């Protein structure tokens, strides 16, 4: 199983951003990451300098969203939907996307559900509850 370090994740996203800017060919996962990077111009300055991005690992900024975590969550949700794992997540995200009228907006709501599921799992010392996760995404898809 692939288990990248935080530095690896930062290098990956910075590399994709640089490939985007240089209009270089990309692998499929890089193309997907590039689509999410394009949706987040507020992260571009941080993605432009890999050395600074890696150096800042030891300097977390609680006042600012972590762009690497945010982009990683977009990729995770995209992958979950592509393989429908946990079963039912694809349909739940599609319903939420239809309700919100935008995949990007829907992803941000799904991120909240995913983050909550992971936090509760860690707090309780048990495996993540995929059904609760999907149920929460579905609840969001059926309310305003």
Short mmCIF file of C-alpha atoms in Angstrom, two decimals:
data_model
loop_
_atom_site.label_atom_id
_atom_site.label_comp_id
_atom_site.label_asym_id
_atom_site.label_seq_id
_atom_site.Cartn_x
_atom_site.Cartn_y
_atom_site.Cartn_z
CA UNK A 1 0.00 0.00 0.00
CA UNK A 2 1.21 3.48 -0.84
CA UNK A 3 1.90 5.54 2.29
CA UNK A 4 3.49 8.88 1.37
CA UNK A 5 5.06 11.14 3.96
CA UNK A 6 3.86 14.71 4.38
CA UNK A 7 6.92 15.86 2.48
CA UNK A 8 6.08 13.43 -0.37
CA UNK A 9 2.55 14.85 -0.57
CA UNK A 10 3.86 18.39 -0.71
CA UNK A 11 6.39 17.47 -3.40
CA UNK A 12 3.66 15.75 -5.42
CA UNK A 13 1.30 18.73 -5.44
CA UNK A 14 4.09 21.24 -6.07
CA UNK A 15 5.32 19.05 -8.94
CA UNK A 16 1.85 18.90 -10.45
CA UNK A 17 1.49 22.67 -10.15
CA UNK A 18 4.82 23.17 -11.92
CA UNK A 19 3.78 20.75 -14.67
CA UNK A 20 0.53 22.67 -15.07
CA UNK A 21 2.37 25.94 -15.43
CA UNK A 22 4.85 24.46 -17.92
CA UNK A 23 2.05 22.61 -19.77
CA UNK A 24 3.96 19.34 -19.44
CA UNK A 25 2.35 15.92 -19.86
CA UNK A 26 0.99 14.34 -16.71
CA UNK A 27 -0.02 10.94 -15.44
CA UNK A 28 -3.72 10.35 -14.73
CA UNK A 29 -3.47 11.08 -10.98
CA UNK A 30 -1.52 14.25 -11.75
CA UNK A 31 -4.19 15.37 -14.20
CA UNK A 32 -6.86 14.89 -11.55
CA UNK A 33 -4.76 16.73 -8.97
CA UNK A 34 -4.20 19.48 -11.52
CA UNK A 35 -7.94 19.94 -11.94
CA UNK A 36 -8.34 20.48 -8.19
CA UNK A 37 -5.29 22.78 -8.08
CA UNK A 38 -6.85 24.88 -10.84
CA UNK A 39 -9.99 25.19 -8.71
CA UNK A 40 -7.89 26.65 -5.87
CA UNK A 41 -5.87 29.65 -7.07
CA UNK A 42 -5.50 30.73 -3.43
CA UNK A 43 -3.04 27.85 -3.00
CA UNK A 44 -0.89 28.56 -6.07
CA UNK A 45 1.74 30.68 -4.30
CA UNK A 46 2.41 27.89 -1.80
CA UNK A 47 2.52 25.27 -4.55
CA UNK A 48 5.04 27.27 -6.58
CA UNK A 49 7.96 26.67 -4.20
CA UNK A 50 8.54 23.06 -3.18
CA UNK A 51 11.50 23.84 -0.91
CA UNK A 52 9.49 26.33 1.13
CA UNK A 53 6.48 23.99 1.22
CA UNK A 54 8.57 21.15 2.63
CA UNK A 55 10.40 23.46 5.05
CA UNK A 56 7.07 24.68 6.46
CA UNK A 57 6.22 21.17 7.66
CA UNK A 58 7.65 22.11 11.03
CA UNK A 59 5.74 25.42 11.10
CA UNK A 60 2.02 24.63 10.99
CA UNK A 61 -0.27 27.64 10.70
CA UNK A 62 -3.49 27.09 12.67
CA UNK A 63 -4.89 30.33 11.24
CA UNK A 64 -4.76 29.05 7.65
CA UNK A 65 -6.13 26.00 5.91
CA UNK A 66 -3.49 23.46 4.90
CA UNK A 67 -3.61 23.44 1.08
CA UNK A 68 -1.92 20.05 0.87
CA UNK A 69 -4.46 18.41 3.17
CA UNK A 70 -7.29 20.13 1.33
CA UNK A 71 -6.10 18.96 -2.09
CA UNK A 72 -5.44 15.47 -0.72
CA UNK A 73 -9.02 15.29 0.48
CA UNK A 74 -10.27 16.30 -2.98
CA UNK A 75 -8.19 13.47 -4.46
CA UNK A 76 -9.42 10.99 -1.83
CA UNK A 77 -13.05 11.81 -2.49
CA UNK A 78 -12.51 11.61 -6.25
CA UNK A 79 -10.90 8.19 -5.84
CA UNK A 80 -13.66 7.00 -3.50
CA UNK A 81 -16.24 7.98 -6.11
CA UNK A 82 -14.33 6.38 -8.98
CA UNK A 83 -14.30 2.98 -7.25
CA UNK A 84 -17.48 3.51 -5.20
CA UNK A 85 -15.73 2.72 -1.93
CA UNK A 86 -17.26 2.76 0.57
CA UNK A 87 -20.17 1.35 -1.44
CA UNK A 88 -22.74 4.05 -2.06
CA UNK A 89 -20.39 7.04 -1.85
CA UNK A 90 -20.52 7.69 -5.59
CA UNK A 91 -24.31 8.00 -5.59
CA UNK A 92 -24.30 10.10 -2.42
CA UNK A 93 -21.77 12.55 -3.88
CA UNK A 94 -23.70 12.66 -7.16
CA UNK A 95 -26.89 13.49 -5.26
CA UNK A 96 -25.14 16.22 -3.29
CA UNK A 97 -23.56 17.61 -6.46
CA UNK A 98 -26.97 17.75 -8.15
CA UNK A 99 -28.44 19.46 -5.08
CA UNK A 100 -25.64 22.05 -4.86
CA UNK A 101 -25.24 22.42 -8.62
CA UNK A 102 -21.47 22.15 -8.45
CA UNK A 103 -19.03 19.30 -7.85
CA UNK A 104 -16.50 21.56 -6.15
CA UNK A 105 -19.05 22.85 -3.65
CA UNK A 106 -20.26 19.31 -3.02
CA UNK A 107 -16.69 18.11 -2.42
CA UNK A 108 -16.20 20.74 0.27
CA UNK A 109 -19.26 19.46 2.09
CA UNK A 110 -18.12 15.86 1.69
CA UNK A 111 -14.75 16.88 3.17
CA UNK A 112 -16.54 17.94 6.34
CA UNK A 113 -18.22 14.53 6.52
CA UNK A 114 -14.97 12.69 5.79
CA UNK A 115 -13.05 14.70 8.36
CA UNK A 116 -15.71 14.09 11.00
CA UNK A 117 -15.73 10.34 10.29
CA UNK A 118 -11.94 10.13 10.61
CA UNK A 119 -11.90 12.26 13.77
CA UNK A 120 -14.60 10.14 15.42
CA UNK A 121 -12.80 6.95 14.41
CA UNK A 122 -9.52 8.12 15.93
CA UNK A 123 -11.19 9.47 19.05
CA UNK A 124 -13.05 6.20 19.66
CA UNK A 125 -10.16 3.95 18.61
CA UNK A 126 -12.27 2.07 16.08
CA UNK A 127 -12.29 1.69 12.29
CA UNK A 128 -13.94 4.45 10.25
CA UNK A 129 -17.69 3.98 9.83
CA UNK A 130 -18.23 4.24 6.09
CA UNK A 131 -21.99 3.90 6.38
CA UNK A 132 -22.28 6.86 8.75
CA UNK A 133 -20.10 8.85 6.35
CA UNK A 134 -22.37 8.05 3.39
CA UNK A 135 -25.50 8.69 5.46
CA UNK A 136 -24.21 12.16 6.39
CA UNK A 137 -23.45 12.99 2.74
CA UNK A 138 -26.96 11.81 1.81
CA UNK A 139 -28.51 13.92 4.59
CA UNK A 140 -26.76 16.97 3.18
CA UNK A 141 -28.06 16.08 -0.27
CA UNK A 142 -31.64 16.10 0.96
CA UNK A 143 -31.64 19.36 2.92
CA UNK A 144 -30.93 22.97 2.02
#
